Coordinates of C-alpha atoms and ligand atoms in Angstrom, one line a residue:
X1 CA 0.0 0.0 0.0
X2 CA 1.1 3.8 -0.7
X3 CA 0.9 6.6 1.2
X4 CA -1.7 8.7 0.7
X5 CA -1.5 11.8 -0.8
X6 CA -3.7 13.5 1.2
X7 CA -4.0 16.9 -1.1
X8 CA -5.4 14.4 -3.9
X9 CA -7.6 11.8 -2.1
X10 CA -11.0 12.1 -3.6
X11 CA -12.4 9.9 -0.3
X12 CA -11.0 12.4 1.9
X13 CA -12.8 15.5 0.2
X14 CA -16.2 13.0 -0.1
X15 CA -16.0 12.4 3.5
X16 CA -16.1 16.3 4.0
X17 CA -18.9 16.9 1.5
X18 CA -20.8 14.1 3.3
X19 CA -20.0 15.7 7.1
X20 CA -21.1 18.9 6.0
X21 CA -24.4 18.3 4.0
X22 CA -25.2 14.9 5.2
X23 CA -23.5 14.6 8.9
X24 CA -24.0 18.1 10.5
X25 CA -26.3 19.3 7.7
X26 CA -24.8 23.0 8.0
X27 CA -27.3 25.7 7.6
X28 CA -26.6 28.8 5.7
X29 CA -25.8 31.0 8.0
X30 CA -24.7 28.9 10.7
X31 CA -21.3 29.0 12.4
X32 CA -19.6 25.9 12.9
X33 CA -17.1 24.9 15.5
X34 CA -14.5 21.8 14.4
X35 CA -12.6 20.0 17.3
X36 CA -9.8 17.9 16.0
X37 CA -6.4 16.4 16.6
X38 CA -3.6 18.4 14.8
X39 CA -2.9 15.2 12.6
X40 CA -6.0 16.0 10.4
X41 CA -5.7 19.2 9.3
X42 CA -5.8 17.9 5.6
X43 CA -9.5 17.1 6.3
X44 CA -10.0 20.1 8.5
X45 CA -9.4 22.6 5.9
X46 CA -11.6 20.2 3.5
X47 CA -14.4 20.9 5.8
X48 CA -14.0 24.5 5.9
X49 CA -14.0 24.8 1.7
X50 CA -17.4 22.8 2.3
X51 CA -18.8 24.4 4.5
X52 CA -18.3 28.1 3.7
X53 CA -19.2 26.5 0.0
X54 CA -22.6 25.6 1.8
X55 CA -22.7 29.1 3.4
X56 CA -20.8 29.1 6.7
X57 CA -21.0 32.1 9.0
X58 CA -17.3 31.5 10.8
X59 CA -15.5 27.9 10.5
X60 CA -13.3 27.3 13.7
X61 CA -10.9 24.8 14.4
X62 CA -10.1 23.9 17.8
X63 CA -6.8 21.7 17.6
X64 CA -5.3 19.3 20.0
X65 CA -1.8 18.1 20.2
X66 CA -1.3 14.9 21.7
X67 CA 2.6 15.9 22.3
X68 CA 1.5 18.8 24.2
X69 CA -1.4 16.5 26.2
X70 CA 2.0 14.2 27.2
X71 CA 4.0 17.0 28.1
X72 CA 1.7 18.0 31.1
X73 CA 1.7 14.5 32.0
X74 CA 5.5 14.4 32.0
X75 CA 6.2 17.7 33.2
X76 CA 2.8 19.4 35.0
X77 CA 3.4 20.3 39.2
X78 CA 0.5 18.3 41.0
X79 CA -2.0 21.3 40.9
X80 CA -2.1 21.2 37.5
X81 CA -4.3 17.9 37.6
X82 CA -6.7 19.7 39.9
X83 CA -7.4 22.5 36.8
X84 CA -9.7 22.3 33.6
X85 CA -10.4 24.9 31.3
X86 CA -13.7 26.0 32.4
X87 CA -13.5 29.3 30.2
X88 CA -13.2 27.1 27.0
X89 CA -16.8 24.8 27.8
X90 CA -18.2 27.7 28.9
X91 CA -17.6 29.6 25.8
X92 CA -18.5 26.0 23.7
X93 CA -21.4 26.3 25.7
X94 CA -22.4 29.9 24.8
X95 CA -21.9 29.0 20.9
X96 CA -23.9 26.2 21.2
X97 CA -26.5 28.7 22.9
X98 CA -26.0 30.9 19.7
X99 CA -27.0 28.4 17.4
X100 CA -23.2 27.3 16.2
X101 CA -22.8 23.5 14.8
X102 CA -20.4 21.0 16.2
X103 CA -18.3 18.6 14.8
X104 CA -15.7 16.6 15.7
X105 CA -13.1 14.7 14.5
X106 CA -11.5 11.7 16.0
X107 CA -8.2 9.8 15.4
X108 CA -6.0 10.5 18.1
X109 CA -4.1 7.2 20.1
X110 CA -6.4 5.3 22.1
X111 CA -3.2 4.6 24.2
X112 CA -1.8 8.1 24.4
X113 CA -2.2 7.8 28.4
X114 CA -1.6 4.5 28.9
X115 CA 2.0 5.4 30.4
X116 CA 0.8 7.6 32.6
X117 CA 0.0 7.6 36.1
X118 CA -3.4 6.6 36.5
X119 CA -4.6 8.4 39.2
X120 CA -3.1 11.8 37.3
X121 CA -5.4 10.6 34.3
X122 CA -8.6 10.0 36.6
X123 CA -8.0 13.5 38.4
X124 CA -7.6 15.2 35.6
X125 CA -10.8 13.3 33.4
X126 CA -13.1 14.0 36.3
X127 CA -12.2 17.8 36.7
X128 CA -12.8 18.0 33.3
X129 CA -15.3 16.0 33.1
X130 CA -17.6 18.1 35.7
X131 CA -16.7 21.4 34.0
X132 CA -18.1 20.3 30.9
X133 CA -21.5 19.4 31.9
X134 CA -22.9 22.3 30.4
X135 CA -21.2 21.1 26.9
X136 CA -22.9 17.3 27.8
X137 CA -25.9 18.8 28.5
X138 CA -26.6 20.6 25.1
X139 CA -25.5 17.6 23.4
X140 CA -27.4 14.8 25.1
X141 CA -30.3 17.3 24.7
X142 CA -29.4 17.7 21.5
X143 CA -29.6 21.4 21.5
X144 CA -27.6 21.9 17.9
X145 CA -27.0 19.4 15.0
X146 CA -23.9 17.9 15.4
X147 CA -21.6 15.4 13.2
X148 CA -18.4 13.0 14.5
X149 CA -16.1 11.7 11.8
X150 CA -12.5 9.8 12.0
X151 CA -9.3 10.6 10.8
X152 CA -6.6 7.9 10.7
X153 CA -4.3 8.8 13.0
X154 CA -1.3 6.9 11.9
X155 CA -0.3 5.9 16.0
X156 CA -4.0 5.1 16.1
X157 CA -3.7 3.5 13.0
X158 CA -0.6 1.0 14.6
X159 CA -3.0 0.1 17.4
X160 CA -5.0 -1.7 14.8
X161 CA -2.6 -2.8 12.5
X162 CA 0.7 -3.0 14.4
X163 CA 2.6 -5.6 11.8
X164 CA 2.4 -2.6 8.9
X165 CA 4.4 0.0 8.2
X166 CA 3.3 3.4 9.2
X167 CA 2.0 4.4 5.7
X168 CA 0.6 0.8 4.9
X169 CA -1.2 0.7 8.3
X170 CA -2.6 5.0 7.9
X171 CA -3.8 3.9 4.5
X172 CA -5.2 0.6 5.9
X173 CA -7.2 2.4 8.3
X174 CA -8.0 5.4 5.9
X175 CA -9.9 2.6 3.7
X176 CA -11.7 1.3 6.5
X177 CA -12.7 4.6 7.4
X178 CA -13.9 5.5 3.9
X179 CA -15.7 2.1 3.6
X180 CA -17.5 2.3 6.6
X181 CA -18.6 6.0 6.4
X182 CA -20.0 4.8 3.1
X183 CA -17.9 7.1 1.0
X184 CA -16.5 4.9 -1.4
X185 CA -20.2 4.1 -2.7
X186 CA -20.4 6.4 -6.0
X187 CA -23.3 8.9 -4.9
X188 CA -22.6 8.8 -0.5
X189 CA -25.5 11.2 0.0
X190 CA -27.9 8.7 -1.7
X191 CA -26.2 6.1 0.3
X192 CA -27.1 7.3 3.3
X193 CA -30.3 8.4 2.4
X194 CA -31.1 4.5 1.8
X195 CA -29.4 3.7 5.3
X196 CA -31.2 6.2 6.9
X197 CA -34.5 5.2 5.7
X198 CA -33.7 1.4 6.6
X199 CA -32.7 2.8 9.9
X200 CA -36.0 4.7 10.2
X201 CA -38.1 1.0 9.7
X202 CA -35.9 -0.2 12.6
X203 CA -36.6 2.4 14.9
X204 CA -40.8 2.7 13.6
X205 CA -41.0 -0.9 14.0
X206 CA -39.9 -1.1 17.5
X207 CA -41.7 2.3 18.3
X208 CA -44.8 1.3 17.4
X209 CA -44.4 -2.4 19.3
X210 CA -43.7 0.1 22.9
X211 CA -41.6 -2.8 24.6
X212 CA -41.6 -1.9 28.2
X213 CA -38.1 -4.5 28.4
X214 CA -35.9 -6.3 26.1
X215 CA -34.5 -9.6 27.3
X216 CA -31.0 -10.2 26.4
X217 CA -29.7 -14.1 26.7
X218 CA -27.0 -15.9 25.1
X219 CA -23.6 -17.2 25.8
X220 CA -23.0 -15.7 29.2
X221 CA -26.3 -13.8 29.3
X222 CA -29.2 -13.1 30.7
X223 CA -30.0 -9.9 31.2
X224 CA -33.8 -8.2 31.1
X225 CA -33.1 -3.9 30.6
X226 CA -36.4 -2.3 31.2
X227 CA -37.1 0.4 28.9
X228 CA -37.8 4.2 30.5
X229 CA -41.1 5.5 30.3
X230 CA -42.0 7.2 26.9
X231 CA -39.0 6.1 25.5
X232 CA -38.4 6.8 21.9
X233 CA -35.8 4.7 19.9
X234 CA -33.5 6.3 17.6
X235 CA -30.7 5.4 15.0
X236 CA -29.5 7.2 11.8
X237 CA -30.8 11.1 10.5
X238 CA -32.5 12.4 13.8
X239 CA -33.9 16.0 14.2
X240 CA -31.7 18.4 16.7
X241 CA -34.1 21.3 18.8
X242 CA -33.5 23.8 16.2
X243 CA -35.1 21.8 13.7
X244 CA -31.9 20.5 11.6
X245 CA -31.9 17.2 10.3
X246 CA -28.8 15.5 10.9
X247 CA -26.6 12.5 11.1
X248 CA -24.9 12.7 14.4
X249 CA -22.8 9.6 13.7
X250 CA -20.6 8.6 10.6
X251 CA -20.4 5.8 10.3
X252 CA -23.6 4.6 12.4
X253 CA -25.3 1.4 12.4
X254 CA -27.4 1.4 15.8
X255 CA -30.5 1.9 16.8
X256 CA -30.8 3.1 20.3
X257 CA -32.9 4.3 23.1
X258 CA -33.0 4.9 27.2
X259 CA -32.9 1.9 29.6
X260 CA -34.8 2.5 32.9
X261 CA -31.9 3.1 35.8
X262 CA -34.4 0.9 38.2
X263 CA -35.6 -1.7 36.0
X264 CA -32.2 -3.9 34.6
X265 CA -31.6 -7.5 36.0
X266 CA -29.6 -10.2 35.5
X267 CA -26.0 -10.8 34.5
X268 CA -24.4 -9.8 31.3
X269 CA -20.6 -10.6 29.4
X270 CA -18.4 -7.7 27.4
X271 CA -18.0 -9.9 23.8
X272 CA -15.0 -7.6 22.7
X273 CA -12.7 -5.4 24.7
X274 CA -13.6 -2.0 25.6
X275 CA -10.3 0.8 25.1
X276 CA -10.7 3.2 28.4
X277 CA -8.5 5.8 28.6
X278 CA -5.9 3.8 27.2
X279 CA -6.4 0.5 29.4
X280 CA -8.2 -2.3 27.8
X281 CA -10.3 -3.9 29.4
X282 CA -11.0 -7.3 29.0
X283 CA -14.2 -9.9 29.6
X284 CA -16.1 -7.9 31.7
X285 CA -19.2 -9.6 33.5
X286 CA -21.4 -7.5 35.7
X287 CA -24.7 -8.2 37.4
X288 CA -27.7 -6.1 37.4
X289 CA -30.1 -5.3 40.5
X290 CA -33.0 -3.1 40.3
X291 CA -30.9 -1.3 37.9
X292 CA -27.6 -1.2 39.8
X293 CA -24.4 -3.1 39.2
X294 CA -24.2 -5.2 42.5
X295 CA -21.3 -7.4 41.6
X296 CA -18.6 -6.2 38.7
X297 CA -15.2 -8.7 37.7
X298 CA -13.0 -8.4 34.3
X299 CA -10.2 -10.4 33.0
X300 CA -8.2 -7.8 32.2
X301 CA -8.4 -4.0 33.4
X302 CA -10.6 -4.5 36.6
X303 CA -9.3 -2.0 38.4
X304 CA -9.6 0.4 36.0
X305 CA -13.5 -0.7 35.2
X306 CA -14.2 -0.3 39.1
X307 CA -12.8 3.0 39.5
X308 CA -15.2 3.9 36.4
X309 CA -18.3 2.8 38.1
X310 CA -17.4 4.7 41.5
X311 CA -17.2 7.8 39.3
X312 CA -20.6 8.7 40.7
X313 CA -24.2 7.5 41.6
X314 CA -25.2 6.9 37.8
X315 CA -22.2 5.5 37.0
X316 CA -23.1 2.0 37.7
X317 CA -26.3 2.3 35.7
X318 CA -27.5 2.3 32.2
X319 CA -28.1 5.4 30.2
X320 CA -27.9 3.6 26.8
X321 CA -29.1 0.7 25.5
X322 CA -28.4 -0.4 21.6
X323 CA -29.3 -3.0 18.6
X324 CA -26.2 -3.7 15.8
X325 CA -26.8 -6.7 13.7
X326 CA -23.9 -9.1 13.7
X327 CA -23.8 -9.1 10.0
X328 CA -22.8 -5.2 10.1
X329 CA -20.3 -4.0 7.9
X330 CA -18.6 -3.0 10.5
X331 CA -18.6 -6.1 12.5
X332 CA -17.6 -7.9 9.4
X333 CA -14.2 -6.3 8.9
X334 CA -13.6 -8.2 12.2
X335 CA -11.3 -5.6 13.4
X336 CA -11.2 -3.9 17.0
X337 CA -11.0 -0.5 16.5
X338 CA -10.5 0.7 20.1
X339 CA -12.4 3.5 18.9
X340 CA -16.6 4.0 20.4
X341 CA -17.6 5.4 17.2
X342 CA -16.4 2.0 15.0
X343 CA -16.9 -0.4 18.0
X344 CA -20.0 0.7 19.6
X345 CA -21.5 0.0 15.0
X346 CA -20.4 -3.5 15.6
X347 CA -22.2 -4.9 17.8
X348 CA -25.1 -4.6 20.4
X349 CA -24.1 -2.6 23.5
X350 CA -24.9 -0.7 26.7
X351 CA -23.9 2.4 27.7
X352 CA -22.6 2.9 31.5
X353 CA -24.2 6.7 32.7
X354 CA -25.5 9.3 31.1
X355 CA -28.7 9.1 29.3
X356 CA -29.6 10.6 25.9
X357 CA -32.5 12.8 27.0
X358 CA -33.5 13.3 23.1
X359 CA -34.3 9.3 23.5
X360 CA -37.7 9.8 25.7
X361 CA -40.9 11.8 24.1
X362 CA -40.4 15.8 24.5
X363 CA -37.3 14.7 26.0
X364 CA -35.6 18.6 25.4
X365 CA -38.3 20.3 27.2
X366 CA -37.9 18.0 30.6
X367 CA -36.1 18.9 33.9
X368 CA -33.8 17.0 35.1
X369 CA -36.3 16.1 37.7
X370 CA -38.7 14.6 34.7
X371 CA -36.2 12.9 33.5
X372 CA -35.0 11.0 36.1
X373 CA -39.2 10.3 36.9
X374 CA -39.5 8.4 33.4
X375 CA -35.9 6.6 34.4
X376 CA -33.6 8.5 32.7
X377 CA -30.4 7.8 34.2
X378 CA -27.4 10.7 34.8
X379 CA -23.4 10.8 35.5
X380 CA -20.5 12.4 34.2
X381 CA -19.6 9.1 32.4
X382 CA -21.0 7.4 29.2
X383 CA -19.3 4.0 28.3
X384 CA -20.1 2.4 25.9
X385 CA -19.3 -1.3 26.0
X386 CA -20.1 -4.3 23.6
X387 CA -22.6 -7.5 24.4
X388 CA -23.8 -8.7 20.9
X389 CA -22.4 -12.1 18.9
X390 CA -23.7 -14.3 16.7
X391 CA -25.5 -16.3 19.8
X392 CA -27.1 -13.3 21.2
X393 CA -30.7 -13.5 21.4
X394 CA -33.5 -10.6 22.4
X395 CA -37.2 -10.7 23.0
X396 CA -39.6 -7.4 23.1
X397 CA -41.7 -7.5 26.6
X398 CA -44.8 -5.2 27.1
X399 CA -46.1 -5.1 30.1
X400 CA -48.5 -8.6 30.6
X401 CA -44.6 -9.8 29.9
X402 CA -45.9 -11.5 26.2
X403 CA -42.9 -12.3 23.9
X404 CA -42.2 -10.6 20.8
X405 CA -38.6 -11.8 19.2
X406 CA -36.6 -9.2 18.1
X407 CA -33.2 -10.8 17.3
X408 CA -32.1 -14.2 16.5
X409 CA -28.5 -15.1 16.6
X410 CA -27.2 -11.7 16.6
X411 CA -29.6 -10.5 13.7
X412 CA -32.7 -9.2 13.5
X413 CA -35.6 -11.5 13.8
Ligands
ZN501 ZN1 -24.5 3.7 21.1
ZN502 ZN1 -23.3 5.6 23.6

């Protein structure tokens, strides 16, 4: 494989069409706000011709540099860990207010911290973490539209593909990328218009059925997650609160709603690793009471997993619960990403904390209060962590607890 020229890859200025008309479906008018690592300027400055093309008001990049991230590691005096930059989510905050878009690019190495001291990397996540509720808040409302890509970082790139070269394992995960995102298909935007509407049958379907609890069994499974009241489910295009259309996700293969945070029982298996803050961690099996995790082990990483679910009351509840077929594309490459947006599209998973608000009816105009009344769950966390396989089986329940299948060895019934 070659390396790619990024100043003439015809994928790489697709996938910026597609994020600007498709995945954040700018607005004329609208300001837009681009996070990114400094690795993919090449597609930063894609986006911007795109989106000032489609009628920007301001693009602005907000860079990160993973060399600078170590250096505080390796350098910072002990009350650095203690500090956050509040003034930056505030102002995120305040552009979100104003109506700006978000997007946001990922790529950097899902081990950049995994040489770091621990508790400096907890510390400093959970400062951060806290000050940027307001940013959380806007997005699990779903206040603006909003797009995430990927970039293939080439040290995230290794993690995947660690026999190849540099170039041959960038390019490697560049194609995936493309392939995934759909934007090797010759018209993308009619691509995903067909995804989306399959995506849209998923989510009536199961809509209209109302199941107050799916039941989850399989190899090392049996797990019943009740649904919150007035759930909605939702996967593919969805409609922000000031009435864009957009694709939040790309790629994006789920459909997904809110679990009730009282009603989950029984005992559940990871079926692939999940990367956290550059630990892996490994077999995870937890059990479920009244909505809690009562007992939590993994293979691999346990320490790391428990000091996740002590990061607060919610943190050892669901906020997220989600359907992949087995057979997605994604899941067929048969690749672990370490990466939430590739890994979460390959299989059926859970999310650990926060709840999407946007996933319960008029979920926007509720109070935190109402929220947590219908069994919306809240934390500073949201993992994401993967239970589907080929063996996995789920029935819908309604309330008189009748049996409606909904998938069949990992794919829908
Ligand atoms: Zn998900
Ligand atoms: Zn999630």
């Amino acid at each position: 494989m070659a390396k790619i020229n990024w100043d003439e890859s015809a994928n790489l200025d697709k996938l910026a069409e597609l994020s600007i008309k498709t995945g954040v479906a700018l607005q004329p008018g609208q300001d837009l706000l681009i996070s990114a690592p400094l690795e993919a300027a090449p597609l930063v400055r894609r986006l911007a011709i795109h989106a000032y093309k489609a009628g920007a008001g301001i693009v602005t990049p907000l860079y990160t540099d993973p060399e600078v991230i170590l250096a505080r590691y390796k350098n910072a005096s002990e009350s650095s860990f203690e500090k956050t930059t509040e003034w930056l989510f505030d102002g995120m905050a305040a552009a979100f207010d104003n109506n700006t878009a978000r997007l946001a690019i990922v790529g950097e190495d899902p081990m950049l911290l995994s040489e770091q001291d621990s508790e400096k990397v907890s510390r400093a996540n959970k400062v951060a973490s806290k000050a940027s509720s307001p940013i959380r808040e806007r997005i699990t409302r779903f206040d603006v539209n909003w797009n995430i890509i990927a970039w293939p970082g080439i040290l995230w790139a290794k993690r995947i593909f660690p026999q190849m070269s540099d170039d041959d394992a960038q390019t490697a995960l560049a194609n995936a990328i493309f392939k995934a995102s759909r934007v090797t298909d010759s018209n993308p935007m009619e691509a995903w218009k067909i995804h989306n509407s399959n995506l849209r049958q998923r989510t009536s379907w199961l809509n209209q059925r109302d199941f107050s609890a799916l039941h989850f069994y399989g190899e090392g499974t049996d797990l019943i997650v009740g649904l919150a009241d007035e759930h909605e489910w939702m996967g593919g295009a969805s409609l922000a609160r000031n009435g864009v259309m957009c694709n939040p996700n790309i790629p994006s293969e789920e459909v997904f709603t809110t679990p009730h945070n009282l009603k989950v029982n029984g005992y559940v298996r990871s079926t692939k690793p999940l990367s956290y803050q550059g630990t892996l961690i490994e077999d995870i099996a937890v059990t479920f009471k009244d909505g809690v995790i009562i007992e939590a082990s993994a293979a691999k990483g346990e320490e790391v997993f428990i000091k996740l679910l002590d990061t607060d009351e919610g943190a050892r509840r669901l906020g997220e619960v989600a359907l992949v077929p087995h057979g997605s594309p994604i899941s067929q490459t048969n690749l672990l990403f370490y990466n939430t947006l590739f890994d979460e599209n390959a299989a059926c998973h859970i999310a650990l904390g926060q709840c999407y608000s946007k996933c319960l009816k008029n979920g926007g105009e509720l109070s935190n209060e109402e929220i947590l009344k219908r069994g919306g769950n809240s934390s500073m966390i949201h993992v994401d962590w993967m239970i589907g396989s080929n063996s996995m089986n789920i029935d819908g329940l309604n309330e008189s607890r009748n049996i409606t299948p909904v998938f069949r060895n990992g794919e829908w019934a």
